[in-house]
XYZ file of C-alpha atoms in Angstrom:
590
model
C 206.075 390.644 -27.554
C 206.914 386.210 -26.524
C 205.193 387.442 -23.283
C 201.503 389.492 -24.640
C 201.335 385.994 -26.924
C 201.631 383.831 -24.211
C 199.078 386.061 -22.054
C 196.609 386.010 -25.174
C 197.065 382.515 -24.969
C 197.111 382.008 -22.123
C 193.819 383.684 -21.027
C 191.915 381.482 -24.777
C 193.837 378.044 -23.488
C 191.242 379.281 -20.305
C 188.731 380.283 -21.186
C 187.901 377.162 -24.125
C 189.429 374.516 -21.801
C 186.784 375.642 -18.407
C 183.565 374.860 -19.718
C 185.176 372.238 -22.011
C 186.995 370.881 -19.625
C 183.301 371.316 -16.419
C 180.882 370.615 -18.819
C 182.225 366.598 -20.329
C 183.387 366.080 -16.761
C 179.557 366.078 -15.730
C 179.021 364.438 -18.552
C 181.544 361.123 -17.073
C 179.689 361.634 -13.766
C 176.502 361.305 -14.920
C 178.154 357.943 -17.460
C 179.086 356.691 -14.750
C 175.618 356.571 -11.786
C 173.101 356.330 -13.928
C 171.608 355.013 -16.957
C 168.673 357.001 -19.653
C 167.721 355.207 -21.866
C 163.489 354.906 -24.430
C 160.690 353.066 -22.086
C 157.517 353.851 -21.170
C 154.571 354.193 -18.367
C 151.858 353.352 -17.944
C 149.844 356.720 -18.423
C 146.291 357.194 -16.043
C 143.912 355.681 -18.681
C 146.103 352.977 -18.546
C 147.704 353.764 -22.687
C 151.195 353.434 -22.602
C 153.708 356.174 -22.870
C 156.874 356.801 -24.567
C 159.337 358.087 -22.245
C 163.129 358.171 -21.086
C 163.645 356.451 -18.194
C 166.975 356.939 -16.056
C 168.274 353.648 -13.999
C 170.990 353.667 -11.507
C 174.134 352.569 -12.236
C 177.230 351.354 -11.186
C 180.730 354.151 -10.937
C 182.932 350.992 -9.347
C 182.370 348.965 -12.293
C 183.078 351.968 -15.011
C 185.830 352.366 -13.804
C 187.106 349.156 -12.892
C 186.480 348.534 -16.900
C 188.685 351.241 -17.841
C 191.041 350.684 -15.419
C 191.259 346.540 -17.703
C 191.342 348.254 -20.359
C 193.853 350.778 -19.506
C 195.592 346.793 -18.560
C 195.069 345.138 -21.771
C 196.449 348.560 -24.326
C 199.311 348.629 -22.221
C 200.312 344.649 -22.474
C 199.661 344.832 -25.539
C 201.991 348.016 -25.813
C 204.480 346.360 -23.775
C 203.969 343.544 -26.485
C 204.079 345.303 -29.807
C 207.689 347.140 -27.923
C 209.096 343.430 -27.749
C 208.010 341.649 -31.171
C 210.544 343.720 -33.605
C 208.656 342.388 -36.637
C 205.515 343.980 -35.493
C 207.398 347.253 -34.958
C 208.478 347.993 -37.890
C 205.414 346.494 -39.736
C 203.154 349.371 -37.478
C 205.649 352.308 -38.022
C 205.305 350.390 -42.480
C 201.345 349.606 -42.603
C 200.182 352.352 -39.458
C 199.608 355.477 -42.555
C 198.404 353.175 -44.481
C 195.834 351.006 -41.687
C 192.445 354.651 -41.422
C 192.050 354.098 -46.318
C 191.506 350.257 -44.841
C 189.661 351.470 -42.326
C 187.536 353.445 -44.630
C 186.822 351.266 -46.175
C 185.867 348.701 -44.325
C 183.600 351.248 -42.623
C 182.132 351.915 -46.227
C 181.557 347.605 -46.774
C 180.393 347.418 -43.613
C 177.325 350.436 -43.765
C 176.532 348.412 -47.450
C 175.305 345.392 -45.438
C 173.422 347.689 -42.696
C 171.571 349.066 -46.143
C 170.749 345.814 -47.351
C 170.089 343.993 -44.120
C 167.271 346.340 -42.946
C 165.760 348.462 -46.114
C 164.285 350.209 -44.118
C 162.143 353.436 -45.028
C 161.703 356.501 -43.854
C 159.432 357.500 -40.220
C 158.727 360.217 -38.705
C 159.620 363.715 -39.269
C 162.212 361.918 -42.168
C 159.050 360.976 -43.604
C 157.424 364.193 -44.189
C 160.260 365.418 -45.658
C 160.626 362.737 -47.833
C 157.180 362.575 -48.810
C 156.800 366.819 -50.010
C 160.064 366.143 -52.219
C 158.565 363.369 -54.114
C 155.416 365.852 -53.873
C 157.209 367.843 -55.654
C 158.385 365.729 -58.046
C 155.185 365.046 -59.247
C 155.330 368.539 -59.342
C 152.867 368.861 -56.401
C 153.462 372.179 -53.758
C 151.092 372.637 -51.860
C 153.486 372.296 -48.488
C 153.338 376.133 -48.639
C 149.661 376.737 -48.768
C 147.941 377.745 -45.208
C 148.847 375.041 -42.579
C 151.309 372.763 -44.271
C 154.508 371.144 -43.374
C 156.713 373.964 -44.909
C 154.418 376.567 -44.884
C 155.105 376.168 -41.221
C 158.866 374.815 -41.403
C 159.986 377.074 -44.767
C 163.577 376.124 -43.256
C 162.962 372.948 -43.882
C 163.221 373.787 -47.965
C 166.899 373.296 -48.238
C 167.390 369.978 -47.050
C 163.439 369.447 -49.252
C 165.269 370.307 -52.171
C 168.216 368.266 -51.793
C 166.807 364.744 -51.665
C 164.071 366.417 -54.618
C 168.164 367.112 -56.452
C 168.675 363.452 -54.937
C 165.455 361.900 -56.571
C 166.917 362.354 -60.063
C 170.198 360.505 -59.907
C 168.876 357.870 -57.608
C 164.765 358.082 -59.009
C 161.412 357.930 -57.225
C 160.710 356.727 -54.703
C 164.621 355.567 -53.926
C 165.095 356.844 -50.307
C 168.386 353.292 -50.004
C 170.022 355.405 -53.048
C 170.030 358.516 -49.959
C 171.080 356.353 -46.832
C 173.993 355.411 -49.409
C 174.436 359.128 -49.521
C 174.161 358.909 -45.910
C 177.226 356.398 -45.878
C 179.734 358.264 -48.187
C 179.214 361.112 -45.564
C 179.933 358.955 -42.656
C 182.608 358.287 -44.263
C 183.618 361.892 -45.458
C 182.847 362.591 -41.723
C 185.484 360.021 -40.305
C 188.533 360.605 -42.692
C 188.496 364.650 -41.640
C 188.161 363.690 -37.700
C 191.005 361.874 -38.410
C 192.574 364.405 -40.530
C 192.238 367.265 -38.529
C 193.897 364.753 -35.148
C 196.636 364.223 -37.503
C 198.396 367.660 -39.198
C 198.003 368.930 -35.701
C 199.449 365.077 -34.188
C 202.006 364.710 -37.951
C 204.641 362.552 -35.073
C 202.143 360.532 -34.829
C 201.380 357.682 -36.362
C 199.170 355.368 -33.904
C 196.730 357.857 -32.927
C 195.175 358.117 -35.941
C 195.006 354.963 -37.183
C 192.913 354.179 -33.486
C 190.750 357.407 -33.767
C 189.378 355.511 -36.949
C 189.122 352.663 -35.343
C 187.597 353.590 -32.346
C 185.369 355.727 -34.523
C 184.271 352.601 -36.019
C 183.491 350.513 -32.727
C 181.570 353.391 -31.700
C 178.354 352.139 -33.365
C 175.445 355.294 -32.183
C 176.145 357.212 -35.092
C 176.609 354.534 -37.685
C 172.879 354.020 -37.285
C 172.716 356.765 -38.585
C 173.653 356.714 -42.141
C 169.341 354.953 -42.187
C 167.831 358.343 -40.866
C 167.187 360.627 -43.901
C 167.720 363.539 -42.327
C 170.648 365.912 -43.097
C 172.368 365.557 -40.601
C 175.190 363.453 -41.839
C 175.861 365.607 -44.325
C 175.574 368.429 -43.005
C 178.016 367.027 -40.233
C 180.314 366.790 -42.979
C 180.277 369.872 -44.351
C 180.812 371.596 -41.123
C 183.710 369.089 -40.549
C 184.810 369.746 -43.835
C 184.569 373.917 -42.969
C 186.759 373.626 -40.243
C 188.841 371.338 -41.432
C 189.923 374.101 -44.395
C 189.460 376.871 -41.094
C 191.901 374.686 -39.855
C 194.561 374.486 -43.393
C 193.827 378.033 -43.670
C 195.618 379.119 -40.461
C 198.320 376.839 -41.150
C 199.615 378.772 -44.996
C 197.067 381.688 -45.466
C 196.530 380.604 -48.776
C 192.906 382.444 -49.907
C 191.573 379.070 -51.646
C 191.413 377.419 -47.607
C 188.866 380.617 -47.526
C 186.534 380.240 -50.293
C 186.545 376.526 -49.852
C 185.861 375.611 -46.276
C 183.651 379.291 -46.601
C 181.046 377.311 -49.088
C 181.263 374.576 -47.251
C 179.582 376.261 -44.297
C 177.032 378.308 -46.009
C 176.305 374.868 -48.393
C 176.059 372.709 -44.407
C 173.533 375.546 -43.493
C 171.100 375.002 -46.309
C 170.945 371.606 -45.730
C 170.664 371.985 -41.492
C 170.409 375.754 -40.200
C 172.660 373.993 -35.915
C 175.102 373.743 -38.616
C 175.800 377.701 -37.222
C 177.169 375.869 -34.686
C 180.386 375.323 -36.398
C 180.605 378.430 -38.189
C 180.263 380.158 -34.967
C 183.215 378.694 -33.712
C 185.682 378.950 -36.857
C 184.908 382.412 -36.043
C 186.276 382.588 -32.625
C 189.347 381.052 -33.737
C 189.040 383.632 -36.384
C 189.229 386.912 -34.092
C 191.497 385.165 -32.048
C 193.529 384.690 -34.968
C 193.993 388.443 -35.346
C 194.409 389.927 -32.359
C 197.493 387.980 -32.212
C 198.861 388.476 -35.315
C 197.821 392.582 -34.906
C 198.793 392.796 -30.906
C 200.650 390.392 -29.905
C 202.840 389.695 -33.505
C 202.564 393.432 -34.566
C 201.821 391.986 -38.580
C 200.274 393.586 -41.121
C 197.725 395.213 -41.052
C 196.928 392.691 -44.376
C 197.626 390.295 -43.068
C 195.401 390.353 -40.055
C 192.793 391.742 -41.981
C 192.671 388.530 -43.470
C 191.606 386.502 -41.003
C 188.517 389.132 -39.867
C 187.641 388.850 -43.958
C 187.667 385.216 -43.240
C 184.832 385.510 -41.148
C 182.840 387.873 -43.131
C 183.105 385.374 -46.065
C 181.873 382.113 -44.409
C 178.249 385.063 -43.638
C 177.516 386.338 -46.788
C 179.299 382.785 -48.303
C 175.643 381.380 -45.337
C 173.943 384.103 -46.118
C 174.615 384.166 -50.620
C 173.660 379.898 -50.352
C 170.511 380.180 -48.176
C 169.223 383.258 -50.149
C 170.006 380.929 -53.549
C 168.083 378.596 -52.410
C 165.885 380.872 -51.450
C 165.030 382.885 -54.641
C 165.328 379.044 -56.919
C 162.989 377.328 -54.308
C 160.789 379.951 -54.956
C 160.743 379.682 -59.311
C 160.872 376.186 -58.860
C 157.010 375.961 -56.324
C 155.861 378.832 -57.627
C 155.004 380.384 -54.317
C 156.888 383.363 -52.499
C 159.371 381.813 -49.056
C 156.522 381.808 -45.996
C 157.943 383.212 -42.415
C 157.099 380.279 -40.401
C 156.635 379.407 -36.996
C 159.078 381.430 -34.593
C 162.318 380.927 -33.750
C 161.573 382.040 -29.804
C 159.077 379.074 -29.778
C 161.586 376.580 -30.585
C 163.397 378.228 -27.119
C 160.261 378.028 -24.794
C 159.805 374.292 -25.369
C 162.876 374.006 -25.009
C 162.378 374.942 -21.417
C 158.650 372.469 -21.349
C 158.460 369.601 -19.728
C 157.441 366.738 -22.444
C 155.938 363.652 -22.772
C 159.263 361.495 -24.218
C 162.126 363.966 -22.104
C 162.919 367.731 -20.487
C 162.613 369.626 -23.747
C 161.459 367.768 -25.630
C 158.860 368.074 -29.095
C 156.014 369.116 -27.317
C 153.701 371.194 -30.383
C 153.897 374.327 -28.548
C 155.904 375.809 -31.398
C 152.143 374.183 -33.305
C 150.620 376.161 -31.292
C 151.565 378.873 -30.585
C 151.316 380.295 -33.946
C 147.407 378.246 -34.363
C 145.903 379.887 -31.472
C 148.178 383.302 -33.702
C 146.562 382.380 -36.856
C 149.860 381.954 -38.127
C 150.786 385.741 -37.715
C 154.895 385.555 -37.452
C 154.730 389.057 -34.853
C 151.744 388.103 -32.492
C 153.018 384.501 -31.743
C 156.461 385.837 -31.405
C 155.011 388.007 -28.678
C 153.380 385.714 -26.646
C 156.483 383.402 -27.074
C 158.766 385.845 -25.553
C 155.492 385.994 -22.822
C 156.005 382.594 -22.179
C 159.794 382.637 -21.848
C 159.542 385.519 -19.516
C 157.067 383.108 -17.196
C 160.104 380.444 -17.090
C 163.011 382.064 -16.542
C 160.854 383.848 -13.165
C 159.956 380.602 -11.757
C 163.457 378.987 -12.524
C 165.057 382.366 -10.897
C 162.812 382.103 -8.004
C 162.395 378.238 -7.270
C 166.510 377.380 -8.482
C 166.478 373.942 -7.462
C 162.923 371.778 -8.325
C 162.906 374.469 -11.711
C 165.746 375.753 -13.211
C 168.885 372.702 -11.971
C 167.033 370.305 -11.448
C 165.008 370.365 -14.971
C 168.644 370.525 -16.320
C 169.642 367.616 -14.812
C 167.316 366.037 -16.744
C 167.709 367.906 -19.670
C 171.547 367.144 -19.406
C 170.621 363.316 -19.036
C 168.042 362.910 -21.947
C 170.028 364.082 -24.511
C 173.713 363.027 -23.758
C 173.809 360.170 -21.278
C 171.808 357.380 -23.805
C 174.496 355.359 -24.478
C 172.701 354.584 -27.870
C 172.087 358.238 -28.180
C 168.052 356.448 -29.562
C 169.930 355.266 -32.449
C 168.263 351.969 -32.271
C 164.209 353.746 -31.329
C 164.979 355.670 -34.698
C 164.920 352.494 -35.889
C 161.832 350.660 -34.142
C 158.805 350.532 -35.799
C 159.707 351.266 -39.141
C 159.091 349.921 -42.529
C 161.226 347.458 -44.797
C 160.958 346.960 -48.431
C 162.468 343.160 -47.352
C 161.764 340.694 -44.429
C 164.635 341.318 -41.779
C 166.813 338.272 -40.622
C 166.758 337.651 -36.763
C 169.928 338.676 -35.969
C 169.434 341.963 -37.734
C 165.891 342.684 -35.368
C 167.870 341.771 -32.004
C 170.714 344.169 -33.071
C 167.666 346.926 -33.438
C 165.214 345.794 -31.025
C 165.744 342.434 -29.258
C 168.419 341.231 -26.853
C 171.203 341.808 -28.852
C 170.080 345.872 -28.594
C 169.810 344.865 -24.812
C 173.860 343.891 -24.747
C 174.571 346.659 -27.431
C 173.141 349.354 -25.501
C 175.550 347.734 -22.333
C 178.629 347.265 -23.833
C 177.949 351.724 -25.196
C 177.643 352.216 -21.737
C 181.042 351.230 -21.040
C 182.132 353.455 -24.142
C 180.243 356.050 -23.854
C 182.600 356.982 -20.217
C 185.712 355.588 -21.771
C 185.559 358.293 -24.310
C 184.185 360.648 -21.722
C 187.555 360.002 -18.879
C 190.010 360.118 -22.461
C 188.733 363.382 -22.837
C 189.530 364.419 -19.976
C 192.227 362.639 -19.809
C 193.431 365.176 -23.081
C 192.149 368.306 -21.314
C 194.358 367.067 -18.086
C 197.245 365.393 -20.283
C 197.570 368.631 -23.555
C 195.954 371.718 -21.056
C 200.039 373.775 -22.159
C 199.193 372.522 -26.096
C 200.448 375.459 -27.676
C 198.494 375.073 -30.995
C 194.978 376.293 -29.987
C 193.293 375.537 -33.733
C 193.960 371.803 -31.700
C 190.645 373.232 -29.567
C 188.421 373.889 -32.695
C 186.481 370.983 -32.638
C 186.520 370.717 -28.960
C 185.312 374.530 -28.806
C 182.219 373.069 -31.493
C 180.670 370.261 -28.978
C 180.826 373.471 -26.449
C 178.960 374.989 -28.492
C 176.713 372.105 -29.397
C 176.172 371.451 -25.232
C 174.758 375.124 -24.526
C 172.731 375.006 -28.046
C 170.555 372.743 -27.349
C 170.527 373.388 -23.121
C 167.628 375.921 -24.823
C 167.128 374.530 -27.808
C 164.188 371.770 -28.689
C 166.154 368.932 -27.679
C 166.611 364.965 -28.546
C 169.813 363.257 -28.456
C 169.665 363.080 -32.546
C 170.577 365.819 -32.206
C 173.803 365.811 -29.903
C 174.797 362.975 -31.501
C 177.283 365.291 -34.554
C 178.317 367.004 -31.441
C 179.616 363.804 -29.343
C 181.717 361.871 -31.274
C 183.395 365.045 -31.631
C 185.103 363.840 -28.757
C 186.056 360.354 -29.681
C 189.228 361.964 -32.381
C 190.711 363.243 -28.343
C 190.042 360.482 -25.902
C 192.178 358.474 -28.486
C 194.677 361.624 -27.752
C 193.814 361.542 -24.726
C 193.954 357.515 -24.244
C 197.336 357.091 -25.543
C 198.801 359.947 -23.696
C 197.196 358.256 -20.453
C 199.315 354.986 -22.012
C 202.768 356.350 -22.094
C 202.457 357.703 -19.358
C 202.478 354.902 -17.354
C 204.221 353.094 -19.626
C 207.229 356.043 -18.978
C 206.449 355.015 -14.852
C 207.039 351.738 -14.863
C 209.650 352.161 -17.267
C 211.483 354.953 -14.536
C 209.814 351.898 -10.932
C 211.715 349.312 -13.258
C 214.910 350.920 -12.878
C 214.853 352.388 -9.789
C 213.815 355.828 -11.143
C 211.036 357.977 -8.954
C 208.897 359.166 -11.735
C 208.410 362.185 -12.746
C 207.082 364.900 -10.332
C 204.015 365.699 -13.342
C 202.302 362.596 -12.799
C 203.034 362.668 -9.356
C 200.661 366.336 -9.679
C 198.272 364.189 -12.390
C 197.402 361.244 -9.669
C 196.924 364.229 -7.298
C 194.906 365.775 -8.789
C 192.876 362.342 -9.555
C 192.632 361.534 -6.189
C 191.576 364.572 -4.501
C 188.724 365.165 -7.230
C 187.443 361.468 -6.573
C 187.289 362.368 -2.999
C 184.977 365.046 -3.450
C 182.658 363.383 -5.679
C 182.070 361.407 -3.293
C 182.046 364.286 -0.257
C 179.221 365.507 -2.188
C 177.875 362.408 -3.870
C 176.454 362.590 -0.586
C 174.264 365.321 -0.763
C 170.570 365.588 -2.021
C 171.527 367.879 -5.088
C 173.549 365.084 -6.123
C 171.554 362.182 -5.942
C 168.449 364.501 -7.702
C 170.213 366.035 -10.597
C 173.123 363.096 -11.146
C 172.596 359.831 -9.580
C 168.953 359.568 -11.775
C 166.662 356.449 -10.429
C 163.347 355.372 -11.882
C 163.627 352.247 -9.239
C 163.598 348.510 -10.377
C 160.642 348.633 -13.028
C 162.758 350.992 -15.048
C 165.957 348.505 -14.813
C 163.596 345.432 -15.696
C 161.882 347.230 -18.301
C 165.711 348.376 -19.451
C 167.586 344.334 -19.420
C 163.770 342.449 -21.417
C 164.526 344.771 -24.313
C 162.465 347.702 -22.619
C 158.638 347.680 -23.481
C 156.975 344.296 -24.581
C 156.285 345.935 -27.470
C 159.275 345.496 -28.946
C 160.288 342.753 -27.983
C 161.857 340.403 -30.603
C 158.907 338.116 -31.135
């Protein structure tokens, strides 16, 4: 039985780790060789067009910064190790640090909301405007050609804001930003709980994870972006943590609570289905393990299968109830809306802001076919076949190059367009100069430079986690990593935007912190062995040889045209000057 269990574990562990490692390593190469940002270009008619620009980066600088941080943390740990009082204080209060940081996060978020008081812009403005129309008894958004006629899947988030308006009042977007802030506090707490649950013996890592989450600020800025991203993510992570709890306790109440969380999450944001798929994969693995390997009773492994079915039913039920209530409230039947396939087609096309970004294709194909879903779907399928055919015929220029630029557009902007989401929005107050500089002035440039190195640190830490914890026996610790994998693959073909991928990137931070802590401990043990006249153990030599081999391979392929066209993305000196001059003259701080 033990041999069979090890075989199943090895297969599933390999299936998860190889693609996750490959994708993280790809993003790591992007991060150290180039940087993406939202800049501008001059069009043929002389007007300015916002678009994603790329500038060359120095991998040596990133490696040096990572080594400097490593040495600094190693020395700090050495100092704490020599101070008995510091060790006692850390052992005594380490469990309380996340709670203190949780309070600090809420206070910081409160200060930012009140210092900016930004009004909704772009898509959030449309969603919130429809919710306020509902409060006035106006449901014409469901009429032909209007917002909810085209995007009926947004009815859930509109209903959410409609119901909250009875609590916060009409046109009170500040109250909704505090809902986002509460969701962010919950997200951080769940991520810390997730790693703490799997690493109960380690008291330092949870505090370090919360501190790292607070230092990586892009998702923090999204508290002003009322679009369901943070509430949906909070509910989804709640479903993940409850599923993990179920796997370790087998108590049905965690199954029910997890199903309710994922059902609610999909009402707010349909792409939360990625979390459902990730949880389902682990439940099916658990069922196979109980049935084929452990030879447990039918009731136990069937319970894991039932978990998947209950979650699927919850998603269907929550969306069905929401749809029927909206129909009752509005008096309109729920329209079919634009075909989902059109988002895939759009995700494989060029767009002004970047590959796969919104370019109006989905709306055009819907309008051109006179709002006939079946005809629109047929045209989208025809267009998709044409795109795939061109990529197959010319895989390098039409395929690899496109997906490389799309990956950079979505994942290689260190701010994840969090600053861009605040630029140009009206405010209820006169924003102070320091805050304005942080959003669209010189402060934003310095912040972007800092986040560029922080992004590399996160990806390097994730790689270290995958390397140093490759034999971890509890596969449920990888559930959040599988969510990241699903998010990457989904948005590889779907409509692209860094605002869509940021909820998945933040999931890497707990793993990165754990990997970096293990890296520090590995180096500490090595230095202790050297100080005592002993040789480092074989695992250190293997890791060292592996890292050196990977570096040599990267150096070798970095001289190829394919590498330069897909990883070392560079739009030249003009783009670099634009980046360091606050991105655009239109955005300069007055």
